[in-house]
Tab-separated table of C-alpha atoms in Angstrom:
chain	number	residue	atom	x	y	z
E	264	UNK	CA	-15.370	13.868	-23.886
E	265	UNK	CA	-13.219	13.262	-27.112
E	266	UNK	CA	-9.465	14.348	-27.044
E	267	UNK	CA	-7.333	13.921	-29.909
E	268	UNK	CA	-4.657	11.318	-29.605
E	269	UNK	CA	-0.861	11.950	-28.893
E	270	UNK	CA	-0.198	8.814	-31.662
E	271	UNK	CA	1.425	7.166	-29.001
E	272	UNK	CA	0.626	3.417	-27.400
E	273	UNK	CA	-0.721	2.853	-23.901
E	274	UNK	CA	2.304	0.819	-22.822
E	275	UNK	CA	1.909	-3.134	-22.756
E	276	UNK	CA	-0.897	-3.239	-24.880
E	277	UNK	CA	0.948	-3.003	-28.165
E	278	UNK	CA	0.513	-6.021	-30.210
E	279	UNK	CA	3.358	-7.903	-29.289
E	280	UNK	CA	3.331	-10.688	-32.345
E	281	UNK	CA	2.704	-13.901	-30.209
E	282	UNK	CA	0.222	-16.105	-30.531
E	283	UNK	CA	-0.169	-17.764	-27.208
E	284	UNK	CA	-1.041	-20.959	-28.786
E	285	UNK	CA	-3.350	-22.551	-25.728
E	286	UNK	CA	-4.256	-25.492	-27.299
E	287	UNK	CA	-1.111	-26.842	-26.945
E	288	UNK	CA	-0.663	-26.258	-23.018
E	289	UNK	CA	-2.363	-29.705	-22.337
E	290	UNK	CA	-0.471	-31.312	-24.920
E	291	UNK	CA	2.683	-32.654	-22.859
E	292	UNK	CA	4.075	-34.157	-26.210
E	293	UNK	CA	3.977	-31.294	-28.191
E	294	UNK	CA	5.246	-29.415	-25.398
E	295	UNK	CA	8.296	-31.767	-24.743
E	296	UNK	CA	9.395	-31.223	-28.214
E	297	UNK	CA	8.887	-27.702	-28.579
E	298	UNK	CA	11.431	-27.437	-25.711
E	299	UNK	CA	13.735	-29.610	-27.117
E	300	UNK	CA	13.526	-27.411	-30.181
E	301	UNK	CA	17.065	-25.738	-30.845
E	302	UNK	CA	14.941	-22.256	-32.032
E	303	UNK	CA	13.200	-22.239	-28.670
E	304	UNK	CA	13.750	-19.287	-26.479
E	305	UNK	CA	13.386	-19.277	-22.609
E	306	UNK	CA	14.075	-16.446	-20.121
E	307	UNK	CA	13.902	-16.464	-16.624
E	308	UNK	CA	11.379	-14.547	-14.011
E	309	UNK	CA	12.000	-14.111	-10.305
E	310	UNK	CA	10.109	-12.204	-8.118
E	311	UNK	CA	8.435	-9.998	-10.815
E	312	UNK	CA	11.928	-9.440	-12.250
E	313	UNK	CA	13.757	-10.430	-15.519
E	314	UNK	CA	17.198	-9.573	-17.218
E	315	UNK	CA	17.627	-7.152	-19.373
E	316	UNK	CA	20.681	-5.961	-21.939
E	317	UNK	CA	21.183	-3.172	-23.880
E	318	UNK	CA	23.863	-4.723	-26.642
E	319	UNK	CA	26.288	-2.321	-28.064
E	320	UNK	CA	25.670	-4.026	-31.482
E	321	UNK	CA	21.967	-3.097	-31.339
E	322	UNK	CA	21.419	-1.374	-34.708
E	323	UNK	CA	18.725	1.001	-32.666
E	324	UNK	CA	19.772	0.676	-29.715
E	325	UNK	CA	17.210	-1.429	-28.204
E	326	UNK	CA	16.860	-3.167	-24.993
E	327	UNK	CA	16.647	-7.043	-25.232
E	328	UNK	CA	14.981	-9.469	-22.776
E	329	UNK	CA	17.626	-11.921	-21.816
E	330	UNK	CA	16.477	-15.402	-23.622
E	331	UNK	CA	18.568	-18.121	-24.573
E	332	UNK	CA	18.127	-22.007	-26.007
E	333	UNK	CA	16.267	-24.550	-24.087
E	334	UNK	CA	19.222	-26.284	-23.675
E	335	UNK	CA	21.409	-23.628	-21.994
E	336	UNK	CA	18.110	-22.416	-19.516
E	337	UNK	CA	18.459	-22.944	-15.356
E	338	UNK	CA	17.302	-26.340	-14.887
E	339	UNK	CA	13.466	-26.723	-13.198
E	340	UNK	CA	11.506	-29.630	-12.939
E	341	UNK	CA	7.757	-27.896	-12.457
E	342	UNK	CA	7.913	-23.660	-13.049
E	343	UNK	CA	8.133	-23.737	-16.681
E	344	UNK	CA	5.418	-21.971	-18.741
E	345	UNK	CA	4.661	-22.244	-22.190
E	346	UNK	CA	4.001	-18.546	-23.727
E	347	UNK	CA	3.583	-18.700	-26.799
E	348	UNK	CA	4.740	-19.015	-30.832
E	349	UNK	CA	5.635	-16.224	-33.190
E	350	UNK	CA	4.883	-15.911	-37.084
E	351	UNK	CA	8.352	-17.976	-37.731
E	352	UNK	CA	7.322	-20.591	-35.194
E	353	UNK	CA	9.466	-20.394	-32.437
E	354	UNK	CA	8.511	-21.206	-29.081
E	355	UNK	CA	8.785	-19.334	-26.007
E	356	UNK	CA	9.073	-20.253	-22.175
E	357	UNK	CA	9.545	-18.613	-18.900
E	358	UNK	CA	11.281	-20.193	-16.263
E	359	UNK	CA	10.207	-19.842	-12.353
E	360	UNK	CA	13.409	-19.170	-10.108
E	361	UNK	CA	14.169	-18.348	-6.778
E	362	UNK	CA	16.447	-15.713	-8.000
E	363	UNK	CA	17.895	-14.856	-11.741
E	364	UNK	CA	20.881	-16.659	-13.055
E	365	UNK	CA	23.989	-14.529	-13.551
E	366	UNK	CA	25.707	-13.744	-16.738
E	367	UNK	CA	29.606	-14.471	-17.108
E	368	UNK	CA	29.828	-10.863	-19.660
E	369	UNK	CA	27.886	-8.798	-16.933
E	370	UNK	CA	26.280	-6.447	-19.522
E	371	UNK	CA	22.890	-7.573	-18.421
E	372	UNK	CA	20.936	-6.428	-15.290
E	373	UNK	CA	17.718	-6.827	-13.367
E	374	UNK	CA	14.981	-5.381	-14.026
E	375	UNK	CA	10.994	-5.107	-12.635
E	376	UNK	CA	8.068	-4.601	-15.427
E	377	UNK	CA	7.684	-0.646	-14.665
E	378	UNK	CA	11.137	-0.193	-15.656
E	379	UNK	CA	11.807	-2.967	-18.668
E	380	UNK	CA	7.998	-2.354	-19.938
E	381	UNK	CA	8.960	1.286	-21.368
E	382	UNK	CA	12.262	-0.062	-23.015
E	383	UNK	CA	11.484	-3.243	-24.284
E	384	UNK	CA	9.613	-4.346	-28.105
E	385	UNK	CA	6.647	-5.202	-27.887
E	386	UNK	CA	7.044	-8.546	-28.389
E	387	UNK	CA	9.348	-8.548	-25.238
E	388	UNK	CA	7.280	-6.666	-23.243
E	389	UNK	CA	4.327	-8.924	-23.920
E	390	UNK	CA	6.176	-11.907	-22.800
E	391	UNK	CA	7.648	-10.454	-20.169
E	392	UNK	CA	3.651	-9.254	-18.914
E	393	UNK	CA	2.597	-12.736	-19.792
E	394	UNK	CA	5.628	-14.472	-17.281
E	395	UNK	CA	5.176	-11.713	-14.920
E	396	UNK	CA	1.648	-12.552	-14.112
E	397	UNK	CA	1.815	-16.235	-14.181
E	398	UNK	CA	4.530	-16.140	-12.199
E	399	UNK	CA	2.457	-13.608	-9.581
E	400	UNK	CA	-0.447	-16.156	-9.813
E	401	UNK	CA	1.790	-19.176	-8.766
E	402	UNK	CA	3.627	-17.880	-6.043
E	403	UNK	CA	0.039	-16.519	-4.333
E	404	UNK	CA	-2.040	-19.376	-5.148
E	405	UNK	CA	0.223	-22.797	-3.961
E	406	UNK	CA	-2.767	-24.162	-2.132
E	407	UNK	CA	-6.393	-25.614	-2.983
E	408	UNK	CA	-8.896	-22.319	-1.957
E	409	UNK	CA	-11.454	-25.696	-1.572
E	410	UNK	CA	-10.135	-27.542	0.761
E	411	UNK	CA	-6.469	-26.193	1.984
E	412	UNK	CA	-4.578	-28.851	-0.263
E	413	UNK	CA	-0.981	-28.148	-2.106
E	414	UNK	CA	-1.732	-27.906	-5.446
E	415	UNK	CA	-0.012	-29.280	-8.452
E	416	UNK	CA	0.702	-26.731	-11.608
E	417	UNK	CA	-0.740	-28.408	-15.011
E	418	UNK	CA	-1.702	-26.600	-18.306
E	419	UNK	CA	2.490	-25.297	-19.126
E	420	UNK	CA	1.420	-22.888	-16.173
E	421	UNK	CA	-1.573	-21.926	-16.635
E	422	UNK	CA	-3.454	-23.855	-14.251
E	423	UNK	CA	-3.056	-25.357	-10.947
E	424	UNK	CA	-4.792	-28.559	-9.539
E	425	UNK	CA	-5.733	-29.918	-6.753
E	426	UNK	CA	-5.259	-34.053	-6.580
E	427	UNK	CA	-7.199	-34.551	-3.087
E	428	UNK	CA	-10.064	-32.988	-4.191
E	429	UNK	CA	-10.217	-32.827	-8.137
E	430	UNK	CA	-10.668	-28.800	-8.304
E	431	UNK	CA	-8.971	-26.824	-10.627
E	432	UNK	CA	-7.874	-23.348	-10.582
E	433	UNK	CA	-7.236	-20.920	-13.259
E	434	UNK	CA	-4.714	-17.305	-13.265
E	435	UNK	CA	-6.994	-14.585	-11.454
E	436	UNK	CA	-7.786	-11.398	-12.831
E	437	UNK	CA	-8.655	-8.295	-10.642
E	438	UNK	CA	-10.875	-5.888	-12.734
E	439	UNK	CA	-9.691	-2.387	-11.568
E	440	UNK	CA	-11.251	0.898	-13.047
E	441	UNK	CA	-9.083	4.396	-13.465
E	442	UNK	CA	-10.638	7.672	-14.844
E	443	UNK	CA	-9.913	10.969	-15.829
E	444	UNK	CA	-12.137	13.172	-14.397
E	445	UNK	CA	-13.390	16.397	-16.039
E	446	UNK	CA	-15.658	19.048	-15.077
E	447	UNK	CA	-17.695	21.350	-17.071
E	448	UNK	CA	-14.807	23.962	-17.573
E	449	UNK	CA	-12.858	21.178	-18.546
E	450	UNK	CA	-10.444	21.254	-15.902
E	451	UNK	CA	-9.229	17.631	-15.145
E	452	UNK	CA	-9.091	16.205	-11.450
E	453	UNK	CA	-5.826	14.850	-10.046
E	454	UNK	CA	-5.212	13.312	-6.676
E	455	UNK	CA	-2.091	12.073	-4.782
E	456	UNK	CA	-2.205	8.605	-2.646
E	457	UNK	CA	-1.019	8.691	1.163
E	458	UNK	CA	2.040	6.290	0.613
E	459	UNK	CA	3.152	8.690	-2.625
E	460	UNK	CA	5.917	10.837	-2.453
E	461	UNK	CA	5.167	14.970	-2.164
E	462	UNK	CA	4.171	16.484	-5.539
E	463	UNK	CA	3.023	13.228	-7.826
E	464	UNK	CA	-0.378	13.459	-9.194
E	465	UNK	CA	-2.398	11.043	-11.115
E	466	UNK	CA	-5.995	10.047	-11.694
E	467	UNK	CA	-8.187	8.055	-9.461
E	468	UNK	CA	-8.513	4.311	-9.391
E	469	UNK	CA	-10.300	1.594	-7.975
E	470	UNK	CA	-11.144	-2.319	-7.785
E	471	UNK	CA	-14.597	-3.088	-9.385
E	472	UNK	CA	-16.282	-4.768	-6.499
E	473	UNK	CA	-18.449	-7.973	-6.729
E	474	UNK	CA	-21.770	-7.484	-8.501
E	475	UNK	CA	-21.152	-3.969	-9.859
E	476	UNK	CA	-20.810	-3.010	-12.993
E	477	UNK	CA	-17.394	-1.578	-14.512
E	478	UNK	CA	-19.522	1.958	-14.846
E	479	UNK	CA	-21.140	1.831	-11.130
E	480	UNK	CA	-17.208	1.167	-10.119
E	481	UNK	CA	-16.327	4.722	-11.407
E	482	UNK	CA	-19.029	6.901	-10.299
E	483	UNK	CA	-18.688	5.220	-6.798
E	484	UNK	CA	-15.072	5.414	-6.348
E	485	UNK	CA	-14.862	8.836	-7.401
E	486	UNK	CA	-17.428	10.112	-4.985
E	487	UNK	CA	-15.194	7.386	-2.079
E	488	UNK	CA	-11.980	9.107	-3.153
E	489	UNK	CA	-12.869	12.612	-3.941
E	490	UNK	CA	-16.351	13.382	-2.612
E	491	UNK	CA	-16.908	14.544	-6.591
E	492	UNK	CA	-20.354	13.158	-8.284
E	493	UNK	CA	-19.697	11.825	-11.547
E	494	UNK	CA	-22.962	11.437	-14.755
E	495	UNK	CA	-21.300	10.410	-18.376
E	496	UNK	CA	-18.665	7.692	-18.399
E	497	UNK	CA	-16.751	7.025	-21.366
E	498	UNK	CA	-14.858	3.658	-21.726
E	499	UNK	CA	-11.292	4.572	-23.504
E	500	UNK	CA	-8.903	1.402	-23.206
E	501	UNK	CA	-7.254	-1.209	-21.186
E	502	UNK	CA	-4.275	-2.250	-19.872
E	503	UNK	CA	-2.582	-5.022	-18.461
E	504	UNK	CA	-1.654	-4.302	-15.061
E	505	UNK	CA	0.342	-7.663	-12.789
E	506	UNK	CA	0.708	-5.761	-9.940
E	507	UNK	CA	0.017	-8.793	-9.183
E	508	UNK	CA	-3.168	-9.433	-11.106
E	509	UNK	CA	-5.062	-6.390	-11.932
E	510	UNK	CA	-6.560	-5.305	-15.695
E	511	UNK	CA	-6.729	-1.629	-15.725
E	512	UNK	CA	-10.158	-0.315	-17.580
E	513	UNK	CA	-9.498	2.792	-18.331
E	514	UNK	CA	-12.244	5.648	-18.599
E	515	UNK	CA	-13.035	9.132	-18.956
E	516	UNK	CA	-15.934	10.479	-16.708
E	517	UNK	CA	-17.797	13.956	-16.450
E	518	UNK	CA	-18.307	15.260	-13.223
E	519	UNK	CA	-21.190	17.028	-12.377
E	520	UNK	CA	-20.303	18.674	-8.704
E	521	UNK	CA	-16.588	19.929	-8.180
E	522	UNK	CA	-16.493	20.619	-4.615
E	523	UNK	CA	-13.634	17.885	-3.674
E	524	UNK	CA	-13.992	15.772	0.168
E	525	UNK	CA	-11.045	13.436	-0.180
E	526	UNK	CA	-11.250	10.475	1.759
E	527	UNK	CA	-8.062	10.828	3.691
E	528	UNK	CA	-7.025	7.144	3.691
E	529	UNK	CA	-6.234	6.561	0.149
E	530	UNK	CA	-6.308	10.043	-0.982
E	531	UNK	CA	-4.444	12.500	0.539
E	532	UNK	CA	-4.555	15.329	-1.732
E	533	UNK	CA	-6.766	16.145	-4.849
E	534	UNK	CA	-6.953	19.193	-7.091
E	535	UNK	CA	-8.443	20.543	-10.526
E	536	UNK	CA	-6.296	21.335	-13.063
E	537	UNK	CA	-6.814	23.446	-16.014
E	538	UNK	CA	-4.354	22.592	-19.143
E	539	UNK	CA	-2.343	25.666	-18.043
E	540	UNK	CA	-2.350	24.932	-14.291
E	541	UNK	CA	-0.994	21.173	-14.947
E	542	UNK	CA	1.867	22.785	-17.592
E	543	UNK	CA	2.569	25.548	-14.886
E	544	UNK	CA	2.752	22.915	-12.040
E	545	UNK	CA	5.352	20.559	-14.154
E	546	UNK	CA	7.421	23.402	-15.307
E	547	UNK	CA	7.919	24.639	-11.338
E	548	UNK	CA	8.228	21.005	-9.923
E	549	UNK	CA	5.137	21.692	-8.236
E	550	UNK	CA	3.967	18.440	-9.893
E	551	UNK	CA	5.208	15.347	-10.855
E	552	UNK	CA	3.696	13.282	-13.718
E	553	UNK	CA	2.529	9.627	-13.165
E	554	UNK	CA	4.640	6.627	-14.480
E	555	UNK	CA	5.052	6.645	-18.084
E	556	UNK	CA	3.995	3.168	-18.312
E	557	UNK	CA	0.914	3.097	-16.914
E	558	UNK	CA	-2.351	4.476	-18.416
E	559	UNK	CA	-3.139	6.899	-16.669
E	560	UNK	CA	-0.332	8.657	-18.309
E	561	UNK	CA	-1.672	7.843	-21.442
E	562	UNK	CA	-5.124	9.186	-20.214
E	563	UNK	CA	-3.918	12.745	-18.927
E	564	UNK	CA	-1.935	12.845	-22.119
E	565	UNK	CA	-4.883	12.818	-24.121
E	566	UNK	CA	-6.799	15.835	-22.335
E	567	UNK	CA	-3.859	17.534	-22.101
E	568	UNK	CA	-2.789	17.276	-25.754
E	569	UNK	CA	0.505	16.690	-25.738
E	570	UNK	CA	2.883	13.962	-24.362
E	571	UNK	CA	3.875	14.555	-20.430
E	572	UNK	CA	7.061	15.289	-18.999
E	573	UNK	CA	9.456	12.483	-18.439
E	574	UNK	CA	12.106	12.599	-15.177
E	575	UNK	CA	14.949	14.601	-16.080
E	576	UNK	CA	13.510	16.316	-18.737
E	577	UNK	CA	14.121	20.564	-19.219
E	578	UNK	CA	10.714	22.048	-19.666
């Protein structure tokens, strides 16, 4: 099941340059003067969103995340979380806030990870990931899963701990497989979720549930989701997914039946797709490519052979 790449990252997983530095999130000293540090840079996250700017003195025109010095960031006395250094040393924080500050040249604006993940560097991006997350984890995860207690956030963020009964809780991460599907005529299987709009397609996904292996996980929500048996599974990459807390495993996977029995409550539609049905489908509208920035774009793209269409674009 080998398909030639398309040379072109799975978004968010690009190395991003920043050493997250964790032995120094228990060091309150060392943390206290890397924020006082006038080459530290701190940005703000709210509700899985950040700001954004597009500078008109960008020499290639990229898009920034919004950071500025310590000393000019929103002022917070427990949501700040240490990221991470780069090679020239400079610190970075994210600040938790109940909404994002405004900006007196209005040139920036909002913007969620689906959006600013396919326009910002990659060492951007990988912040923003990082905050995005944490911030997730934080907001979901306020109280002691022991014994019901508010818990107090230690570890610049990356813990949380409970002082009535000593426990200490860490960032969760949801394991979550999603496959492309092939069949012996090499045909590639595509469904559509109920709450999706009319015409988008993408492959099947699923949690990995508790004492099943990542493999197991495919073969059983394919047959769930599709009614399609599935032998060979081939483990292709992963991808950081804080929606709010899932890694994406991404796979490809041979089926070996191809008579499709959707399930009818996450799946409402699925179909196979030779190379020229899928190009046929785009070009009439029929079909409507996943989100760039996930990986399942990234998956399609590499059994189809070429990158996929993007919104707007004139096939």
């Amino acid at each position: 099941m080998k398909y030639e790449s398309t040379d072109r990252p799975i978004g968010l997983t690009a190395p991003s340059g920043i050493d997250r530095a964790a032995h120094h999130r228990l060091d309150e000293a060392w943390l206290a003067a890397a924020w006082s540090h006038p080459t530290t840079r701190v940005f703000v996250v709210s509700g899985g969103q950040v700001l954004i700017d597009e500078p008109a003195d960008s020499a290639d025109g990229r898009t920034e995340l919004v950071m500025t010095p310590a000393f000019e960031a929103p002022v917070t006395e427990t949501h700040r979380y240490f990221l991470g250094t780069d090679a020239e040393g400079v610190s970075y924080f994210a600040l938790q806030k109940d909404s994002l500050p405004g900006r007196m040249d209005q040139s920036a604006r909002a913007a969620g990870l689906r959006e600013a993940g396919l326009l910002l560097s990659p060492r951007d991006a990988g912040l923003m990931v990082h905050a995005v997350a944490l911030e997730n984890w934080q907001r979901l995860h306020r109280f002691c899963s022991r014994c019901g207690e508010r818990t107090v956030i230690a570890a610049a963020g990356h813990i949380r701990r409970c002082q009535a009964c000593g426990a200490e809780h860490y960032p969760r991460t949801d394991p979550a497989v999603i496959m492309l599907v092939t069949d012996e005529e090499d045909r590639a299987l595509l469904g559509r979720q109920v709450h999706w709009p009319e015409g988008r397609f993408s492959t099947l996904a699923g949690f990995v549930e508790p004492g099943e292996s990542i493999e197991q996980s495919v073969v059983r929500e394919v047959f769930e989701e599709a009614g399609v048996t599935v032998g060979e599974v081939e483990y292709v990459a992963s991808q950081p997914w804080p929606f709010p807390s899932s890694l994406m495993l991404g796979f490809f996977a041979r089926a070996t039946s191809s008579e499709i029995t959707v399930d009818g409550e996450e799946i409402e539609e699925a179909r196979w797709f030779s190379r020229e049905d899928l190009k046929a489908a785009f070009e009439s509208g029929e079909v409507l490519p996943p989100y760039g920035i996930s990986i399942a774009s990234r998956l399609i793209e590499l059994w189809y052979g070429k990158p996929l269409p993007k919104p707007g674009d004139v096939l």
